[in-house]
Amino acid sequence: MGRRQQKSAIVVGAGIVGAAASYFLARSGFSVRLLETVAPASGASGAADGAVSVASKRPGAMMDAALAGVALYRELEREGVLAGLFTPRPTLMVAETEAESAVLDGHAGALANAGVTVERHVGAALRARIPAIAPGVRMAVEVHGEGHAIGYQIVNRLIEAGGVAVERACPVHRLALAFGGTAVDGVVTDQGTLHADIFILAAGAGSAALLGLDGVLRPRKGQLLVTDRAPALNVSLHGSLMSCGYLLSKATTGTPDRSTERRYGLVIDPLRTGQFLIGGTREDRADSGNDLPAVQRLLTDALRLMPALAQLRLIRAFAGVRTATADGLPLIGRAAGLQNLIVATGFEGDGICLGPLAGRLVQQMATGATPEIDLAPFDPGRFALRRQDA
Ligand SMILES: Cc1cc2nc3c(=O)[nH]c(=O)nc-3n(C[C@H](O)[C@H](O)[C@H](O)COP(=O)(O)OP(=O)(O)OC[C@H]3O[C@@H](n4cnc5c(N)ncnc54)[C@H](O)[C@@H]3O)c2cc1C
């Protein structure tokens, strides 16, 4: 019997999902080409906060996926692949009103049911745990077992660890189909049509055009701020401070209407540099600019929760564009009717947490292994694709 030929994969998009898929496919013996329009992490993965967190997830499929996502970060950190890039820290969800306390209590219950360790702080215990918290805050729920990672660092590390060369400035213009439109024959690029055994579509916002998913995949911009360093204040905040309003801003993710209203959900993240990252907005638009009303509102909200931030200078504002789906769940799985195409996109505000997991799920599907979580809720087949023809 002759030697089995090495299987080949083309991965489209070098964000965290494409980088992770490339890493896991390379590790299981595939020869991988990673094609990228611009450069690694030039999309959402390079313009995000980095909460590796179950805290804000909706109970059900997303909470289960996030638990697996956080566990995988720990595993990759232990193995050395992500050594030094995953910072364990809790999330501190806070409520300012009675209504928010009720929402947070309910959410804490859902987290506990999913097996997450949560701790409730009120009164003097709350002030002792979060000394810089504003007097108006009534309650905090501390979610244990969480962490933080910087998206572009994870992307670069996974690409390096997989030994994958990124083909930059290589946009994929369309899929070329074969066998009566039941398989992908190749991807059409400026270098011609490139062929492989299997194709992975992890192109974030660029996936809509390639799949004919306009209206299913939607851009959702987020504006973020970064302060100057304040090491003493930074160490006094031992986790990411998340307002209950963040939960509510995320809850609109799956609403069917295309709301143009800007939503705010405050997060104050103490970075390892001693700085604070303050976020963010949710806006159903695709530009990545900052504007004064958003900056002002984020600062006002942040000062209301943590008045000591007033001593710091704001040194940076930036924005990124998340890729949301019409029902708030990502697309992970075989594209309906195309046997050798796996789609992994639509991670909205959760792709730093779920990116490595998505990459390993892609590899499990590509090798015929049983995916480690139930992928039925994420099946791209729930949306009708308007497919291109060769
Ligand atoms: C403000 C903000 C805050 C966030 N905070 C968090 C957080 O705290 N925790 C968390 O888990 N997630 C967070 N996210 C979400 C997270 O950043 C995304 O879900 C994740 O980065 C998506 O990764 P991706 O690989 O799917 O897409 P991207 O990172 O967008 O990568 C897609 C890549 O594909 C390339 N591409 C597109 N079209 C083509 C084409 N036709 N051919 C070739 N290449 C193509 C793009 O150039 C891009 O590099 C945040 C996002 C934003 C914007």
Coordinates of C-alpha atoms and ligand atoms in Angstrom, one line a residue:
M1 CA 0.0 0.0 0.0
G2 CA 1.3 3.5 -0.9
R3 CA 1.9 6.2 1.7
R4 CA -1.2 8.2 2.5
Q5 CA -1.0 11.7 1.1
Q6 CA -1.1 14.6 3.5
K7 CA -4.5 16.3 3.6
S8 CA -4.6 20.0 2.7
A9 CA -6.7 22.8 4.2
I10 CA -7.3 26.4 3.2
V11 CA -8.3 28.7 6.0
V12 CA -9.8 32.0 5.0
G13 CA -9.2 34.8 7.6
A14 CA -6.4 35.2 10.1
G15 CA -8.4 36.4 13.1
I16 CA -8.4 34.3 16.3
V17 CA -10.8 31.7 14.8
G18 CA -8.8 31.2 11.6
A19 CA -5.5 31.2 13.6
A20 CA -6.9 28.6 16.0
A21 CA -8.3 26.4 13.2
S22 CA -4.9 26.6 11.4
Y23 CA -3.1 25.7 14.6
F24 CA -5.2 22.6 15.4
L25 CA -5.4 21.4 11.8
A26 CA -1.6 21.7 11.4
R27 CA -1.1 19.9 14.7
S28 CA -3.2 17.0 13.4
G29 CA -1.2 16.7 10.2
F30 CA -2.9 18.9 7.6
S31 CA -0.9 21.1 5.4
V32 CA -2.5 24.5 5.9
R33 CA -2.6 27.7 3.9
L34 CA -4.0 30.7 5.9
L35 CA -5.2 33.4 3.5
E36 CA -5.8 36.9 4.9
T37 CA -7.0 40.1 3.2
V38 CA -4.8 42.4 5.3
A39 CA -2.7 41.0 8.2
P40 CA -3.2 38.7 11.2
A41 CA -5.6 40.2 13.8
S42 CA -6.5 43.1 11.6
G43 CA -10.2 42.5 12.2
A44 CA -12.1 42.3 15.5
S45 CA -9.4 40.1 17.1
G46 CA -7.0 43.0 17.2
A47 CA -9.6 45.6 18.4
A48 CA -11.3 43.9 21.3
D49 CA -11.3 43.6 25.1
G50 CA -10.1 40.1 26.0
A51 CA -12.6 38.7 28.5
V52 CA -12.3 34.9 28.6
S53 CA -15.5 34.7 30.5
V54 CA -18.6 32.7 31.2
A55 CA -20.1 35.6 33.3
S56 CA -21.9 37.4 30.6
K57 CA -23.1 34.5 28.5
R58 CA -26.8 33.6 28.1
P59 CA -27.7 30.3 29.9
G60 CA -27.8 27.3 27.5
A61 CA -25.6 26.7 24.5
M62 CA -23.5 29.8 24.8
M63 CA -22.8 29.3 28.5
D64 CA -21.8 25.7 27.9
A65 CA -19.6 26.7 25.0
A66 CA -17.9 29.4 27.1
L67 CA -17.2 26.9 29.9
A68 CA -15.4 24.7 27.3
G69 CA -13.7 27.8 25.9
V70 CA -12.3 28.9 29.3
A71 CA -11.2 25.3 30.0
L72 CA -9.3 25.2 26.7
Y73 CA -7.4 28.4 27.5
R74 CA -6.3 26.8 30.7
E75 CA -5.3 23.6 28.9
L76 CA -3.3 25.5 26.2
E77 CA -1.6 27.6 28.9
R78 CA -0.6 24.4 30.8
E79 CA 0.7 22.8 27.6
G80 CA 2.8 25.9 27.0
V81 CA 1.2 26.9 23.8
L82 CA -0.4 30.0 25.4
A83 CA 2.1 30.3 28.2
G84 CA 2.1 33.8 29.7
L85 CA -0.8 35.0 27.6
F86 CA -3.8 34.0 29.7
T87 CA -4.3 35.9 33.0
P88 CA -6.7 34.2 35.4
R89 CA -8.9 36.7 37.2
P90 CA -12.6 36.8 38.2
T91 CA -15.4 38.9 36.8
L92 CA -17.1 41.3 39.3
M93 CA -20.7 41.9 38.1
V94 CA -22.2 44.9 39.9
A95 CA -25.8 46.2 40.3
E96 CA -26.6 49.8 41.1
T97 CA -30.4 49.5 41.5
E98 CA -32.9 47.1 43.0
A99 CA -34.0 46.1 39.5
E100 CA -30.4 45.4 38.5
S101 CA -29.9 43.4 41.7
A102 CA -32.8 41.2 40.8
V103 CA -31.5 40.6 37.2
L104 CA -28.0 39.8 38.6
D105 CA -29.4 37.5 41.3
G106 CA -31.2 35.5 38.6
H107 CA -28.1 35.4 36.4
A108 CA -25.9 34.3 39.3
G109 CA -28.4 31.4 39.8
A110 CA -28.1 30.4 36.2
L111 CA -24.3 30.5 36.4
A112 CA -24.3 28.4 39.6
N113 CA -26.6 25.9 37.8
A114 CA -24.1 25.6 35.0
G115 CA -21.4 24.7 37.6
V116 CA -19.7 28.1 37.9
T117 CA -18.5 29.2 41.3
V118 CA -20.2 32.5 42.2
E119 CA -20.0 34.6 45.3
R120 CA -22.3 37.4 46.3
H121 CA -20.9 40.5 48.1
V122 CA -23.0 43.2 49.8
G123 CA -22.5 45.9 52.4
A124 CA -19.1 46.0 54.1
A125 CA -18.0 42.8 52.5
L126 CA -18.5 44.4 49.1
R127 CA -16.4 47.5 50.0
A128 CA -13.7 45.2 51.4
R129 CA -13.6 43.1 48.2
I130 CA -13.7 46.1 45.8
P131 CA -12.3 49.1 47.8
A132 CA -12.6 51.5 44.8
I133 CA -16.3 50.8 44.2
A134 CA -18.7 53.7 44.3
P135 CA -21.0 54.1 47.3
G136 CA -24.1 53.7 45.1
V137 CA -23.3 50.1 44.1
R138 CA -25.6 47.8 46.0
M139 CA -24.3 44.3 45.2
A140 CA -21.6 42.4 43.4
V141 CA -21.5 38.9 42.1
E142 CA -18.0 37.6 41.8
V143 CA -17.6 35.0 39.1
H144 CA -14.6 32.8 39.7
G145 CA -12.5 30.8 37.2
E146 CA -12.4 33.5 34.5
G147 CA -9.5 35.2 32.7
H148 CA -8.2 37.7 30.2
A149 CA -6.3 37.4 27.0
I150 CA -5.2 39.9 24.4
G151 CA -6.6 38.9 21.0
Y152 CA -3.7 39.8 18.7
Q153 CA -1.2 38.0 21.1
I154 CA -3.2 34.8 20.9
V155 CA -3.5 35.1 17.1
N156 CA 0.3 35.5 16.7
R157 CA 1.1 32.8 19.2
L158 CA -1.2 30.2 17.6
I159 CA 0.1 31.0 14.1
E160 CA 3.7 30.6 15.3
A161 CA 2.9 27.4 17.3
G162 CA 1.2 25.8 14.3
G163 CA 4.2 26.7 12.0
V164 CA 1.6 28.2 9.6
A165 CA 2.7 30.8 7.1
V166 CA 0.1 33.5 6.7
E167 CA -0.5 34.7 3.1
R168 CA -1.1 38.4 3.7
A169 CA -2.8 40.7 1.2
C170 CA -4.6 37.7 -0.2
P171 CA -8.3 38.4 -0.2
V172 CA -10.6 35.5 -1.2
H173 CA -13.1 36.9 -3.8
R174 CA -15.4 34.0 -4.0
L175 CA -15.8 30.3 -3.6
A176 CA -15.6 28.1 -6.8
L177 CA -18.0 25.2 -6.6
A178 CA -17.7 21.7 -8.1
F179 CA -19.8 18.5 -8.4
G180 CA -23.0 20.3 -9.2
G181 CA -22.6 22.8 -6.4
T182 CA -22.2 20.2 -3.6
A183 CA -18.5 20.9 -2.8
V184 CA -16.0 23.7 -2.9
D185 CA -13.4 23.2 -5.7
G186 CA -11.3 26.2 -4.7
V187 CA -11.1 29.8 -3.5
V188 CA -10.7 32.5 -6.1
T189 CA -7.9 34.9 -5.3
D190 CA -5.6 37.4 -7.2
Q191 CA -3.2 34.5 -7.5
G192 CA -5.8 32.4 -9.2
T193 CA -8.0 29.6 -7.9
L194 CA -6.4 27.8 -4.9
H195 CA -7.3 24.2 -4.2
A196 CA -7.4 22.1 -1.1
D197 CA -9.2 19.0 0.3
I198 CA -11.1 21.1 2.9
F199 CA -11.9 24.8 3.3
I200 CA -12.5 26.7 6.5
L201 CA -14.3 30.0 6.4
A202 CA -13.3 32.1 9.4
A203 CA -13.4 35.5 7.7
G204 CA -15.5 37.4 10.4
A205 CA -17.4 40.2 8.7
G206 CA -16.0 39.1 5.3
S207 CA -17.8 35.8 5.6
A208 CA -21.2 37.3 4.7
A209 CA -20.2 38.2 1.1
L210 CA -18.6 34.8 0.5
L211 CA -21.6 32.8 1.9
G212 CA -24.4 35.1 0.7
L213 CA -25.3 35.7 4.3
D214 CA -26.2 39.4 4.2
G215 CA -28.9 40.0 6.8
V216 CA -27.8 37.0 8.8
L217 CA -24.3 38.3 9.7
R218 CA -24.3 41.9 10.9
P219 CA -21.6 44.3 11.9
R220 CA -21.7 45.5 15.5
K221 CA -19.3 48.2 16.4
G222 CA -17.8 48.6 19.8
Q223 CA -15.9 51.6 21.2
L224 CA -13.3 51.2 23.9
L225 CA -11.0 53.5 26.0
V226 CA -7.7 52.9 27.6
T227 CA -6.3 55.0 30.6
D228 CA -2.9 55.8 31.7
R229 CA -1.1 53.5 34.2
A230 CA -2.2 53.5 37.8
P231 CA -0.6 50.5 39.4
A232 CA -1.9 50.9 43.0
L233 CA -5.5 51.4 41.9
N234 CA -5.1 48.7 39.3
V235 CA -4.1 46.0 41.9
S236 CA -6.9 47.0 44.2
L237 CA -9.3 45.9 41.4
H238 CA -8.7 42.1 41.2
G239 CA -11.1 41.4 38.4
S240 CA -13.0 42.9 35.6
L241 CA -15.8 45.1 36.8
M242 CA -19.0 44.6 34.7
S243 CA -22.1 46.6 35.1
C244 CA -25.4 44.8 35.1
G245 CA -26.2 47.0 32.1
Y246 CA -23.6 45.1 30.1
L247 CA -25.8 41.9 30.4
L248 CA -28.7 43.9 29.2
S249 CA -26.8 45.4 26.2
K250 CA -25.7 41.9 25.2
A251 CA -29.2 40.6 25.6
T252 CA -30.3 42.5 22.6
T253 CA -27.8 40.5 20.5
G254 CA -30.4 38.1 19.3
T255 CA -33.2 40.6 18.6
P256 CA -34.6 40.3 15.1
D257 CA -34.9 44.0 14.3
R258 CA -31.9 46.0 13.1
S259 CA -31.9 48.5 15.9
T260 CA -29.8 51.6 15.1
E261 CA -29.8 52.6 18.7
R262 CA -26.5 52.6 20.5
R263 CA -26.3 50.5 23.6
Y264 CA -23.9 50.9 26.4
G265 CA -22.6 48.1 28.7
L266 CA -19.9 49.2 31.0
V267 CA -16.8 47.0 31.7
I268 CA -13.7 48.3 33.5
D269 CA -10.9 45.9 33.0
P270 CA -7.6 46.2 35.0
L271 CA -4.9 45.4 32.4
R272 CA -1.6 43.7 33.3
T273 CA 0.2 46.9 32.3
G274 CA -1.4 48.8 35.2
Q275 CA -3.8 50.6 32.8
F276 CA -7.6 50.2 32.7
L277 CA -9.6 49.3 29.6
I278 CA -13.1 50.9 29.6
G279 CA -15.8 49.6 27.3
G280 CA -18.0 49.6 25.5
T281 CA -20.7 50.3 23.0
R282 CA -22.8 48.1 20.8
E283 CA -23.8 49.8 17.6
D284 CA -25.2 48.2 14.5
R285 CA -22.8 49.7 12.0
A286 CA -19.5 48.8 10.4
D287 CA -17.2 51.8 10.7
S288 CA -14.4 51.8 13.3
G289 CA -14.4 55.4 14.3
N290 CA -14.7 57.0 17.8
D291 CA -17.0 59.9 18.7
L292 CA -17.2 62.3 21.6
P293 CA -20.7 61.4 22.8
A294 CA -19.7 57.7 23.2
V295 CA -16.4 58.6 24.9
Q296 CA -18.1 61.0 27.2
R297 CA -20.8 58.5 28.2
L298 CA -18.3 55.7 28.8
L299 CA -16.2 57.9 31.0
T300 CA -19.3 59.2 32.9
D301 CA -20.5 55.6 33.5
A302 CA -17.0 54.5 34.5
L303 CA -16.6 57.3 37.0
R304 CA -20.0 56.6 38.5
L305 CA -18.9 53.0 39.3
M306 CA -15.3 53.8 40.2
P307 CA -14.8 57.5 41.1
A308 CA -11.0 57.1 41.6
L309 CA -10.6 56.7 37.8
A310 CA -11.0 60.5 37.7
Q311 CA -7.3 60.8 38.7
L312 CA -6.2 59.1 35.4
R313 CA -5.6 60.4 31.9
L314 CA -7.4 58.9 29.0
I315 CA -4.7 57.9 26.5
R316 CA -6.4 56.0 23.8
A317 CA -9.8 55.5 22.2
F318 CA -10.4 52.8 19.6
A319 CA -13.2 50.8 18.1
G320 CA -13.6 47.3 16.5
V321 CA -16.4 45.7 14.6
R322 CA -17.9 42.5 15.9
T323 CA -19.7 40.1 13.6
A324 CA -23.2 39.3 15.0
T325 CA -25.8 36.9 13.8
A326 CA -29.5 37.3 13.5
D327 CA -30.2 34.9 16.4
G328 CA -27.2 35.8 18.6
L329 CA -25.5 32.4 18.2
P330 CA -22.3 31.8 16.1
L331 CA -22.2 29.7 13.0
I332 CA -20.0 26.6 13.6
G333 CA -20.3 23.7 11.3
R334 CA -20.5 22.4 7.7
A335 CA -22.2 24.8 5.4
A336 CA -25.5 23.3 4.2
G337 CA -24.9 21.3 1.0
L338 CA -21.2 22.0 0.7
Q339 CA -19.5 18.9 2.0
N340 CA -15.9 20.2 2.3
L341 CA -16.6 23.7 3.7
I342 CA -16.6 24.4 7.4
V343 CA -17.9 27.8 8.6
A344 CA -16.8 29.3 11.9
T345 CA -17.9 32.9 12.3
G346 CA -20.5 35.2 13.9
F347 CA -18.9 35.2 17.4
E348 CA -20.1 38.8 18.2
G349 CA -18.6 39.8 21.5
D350 CA -17.4 36.3 22.5
G351 CA -14.8 35.4 20.0
I352 CA -11.7 35.9 22.1
C353 CA -13.2 33.5 24.6
L354 CA -14.5 31.0 22.0
G355 CA -11.9 31.4 19.3
P356 CA -9.5 28.7 20.4
L357 CA -12.4 26.3 21.0
A358 CA -13.9 27.1 17.6
G359 CA -10.5 26.2 16.1
R360 CA -10.5 22.8 17.8
L361 CA -14.1 22.1 16.9
V362 CA -13.1 22.8 13.2
Q363 CA -10.3 20.3 13.5
Q364 CA -12.6 17.7 15.1
M365 CA -15.1 18.1 12.3
A366 CA -12.4 18.0 9.6
T367 CA -10.9 14.8 11.0
G368 CA -14.3 13.1 11.5
A369 CA -13.9 13.1 15.3
T370 CA -17.0 13.8 17.5
P371 CA -17.0 17.5 18.4
E372 CA -16.4 18.1 22.1
I373 CA -19.6 20.1 22.5
D374 CA -23.0 19.8 20.9
L375 CA -22.9 21.8 17.8
A376 CA -26.6 21.6 16.8
P377 CA -27.5 25.1 18.2
F378 CA -24.7 26.5 16.0
D379 CA -25.4 24.7 12.8
P380 CA -25.1 27.1 9.9
G381 CA -27.9 25.2 8.2
R382 CA -30.4 27.0 10.3
F383 CA -30.0 29.9 7.8
A384 CA -30.5 29.5 4.1
L385 CA -27.4 30.3 2.2
R386 CA -27.7 32.1 -1.1
R387 CA -24.8 30.2 -2.7
Q388 CA -22.6 31.4 -5.5
D389 CA -22.0 29.1 -8.5
A390 CA -18.7 28.3 -10.0
Ligands
LIG1 C1 -15.0 46.4 21.0 C2 -14.9 44.8 21.1 C3 -14.8 44.2 22.3 C4 -14.7 42.8 22.4 N1 -14.5 42.2 23.6 C5 -14.5 40.9 23.7 C6 -14.2 40.2 24.9 O1 -14.0 40.9 25.9 N2 -14.2 38.9 25.0 C7 -14.4 38.1 23.8 O2 -14.5 36.9 23.9 N3 -14.6 38.7 22.6 C8 -14.7 40.1 22.5 N4 -14.9 40.7 21.3 C9 -15.3 39.8 20.2 C10 -14.1 39.3 19.5 O3 -13.1 40.3 19.2 C11 -14.5 38.6 18.1 O4 -15.6 37.8 18.3 C12 -13.4 37.8 17.5 O5 -12.2 38.5 17.4 C13 -13.8 37.3 16.1 O6 -12.7 36.6 15.6 P1 -12.8 36.1 14.1 O7 -11.5 35.4 13.8 O8 -14.1 35.4 13.8 O9 -12.9 37.5 13.2 P2 -11.8 38.6 12.9 O10 -10.9 38.9 14.0 O11 -12.6 39.8 12.4 O12 -11.0 38.0 11.7 C14 -11.5 37.8 10.4 C15 -10.3 38.0 9.5 O13 -10.7 37.6 8.2 C16 -10.1 38.5 7.2 N5 -11.0 38.5 6.0 C17 -12.2 39.0 5.9 N6 -12.7 38.7 4.6 C18 -11.7 38.0 4.0 C19 -11.6 37.5 2.7 N7 -12.6 37.6 1.8 N8 -10.4 36.8 2.4 C20 -9.4 36.7 3.3 N9 -9.5 37.2 4.5 C21 -10.6 37.9 4.9 C22 -10.2 39.9 8.0 O14 -9.2 40.8 7.4 C23 -9.8 39.5 9.4 O15 -8.5 39.5 9.7 C24 -14.9 42.1 21.2 C25 -15.0 42.7 20.0 C26 -15.0 44.1 19.9 C27 -15.1 44.7 18.5

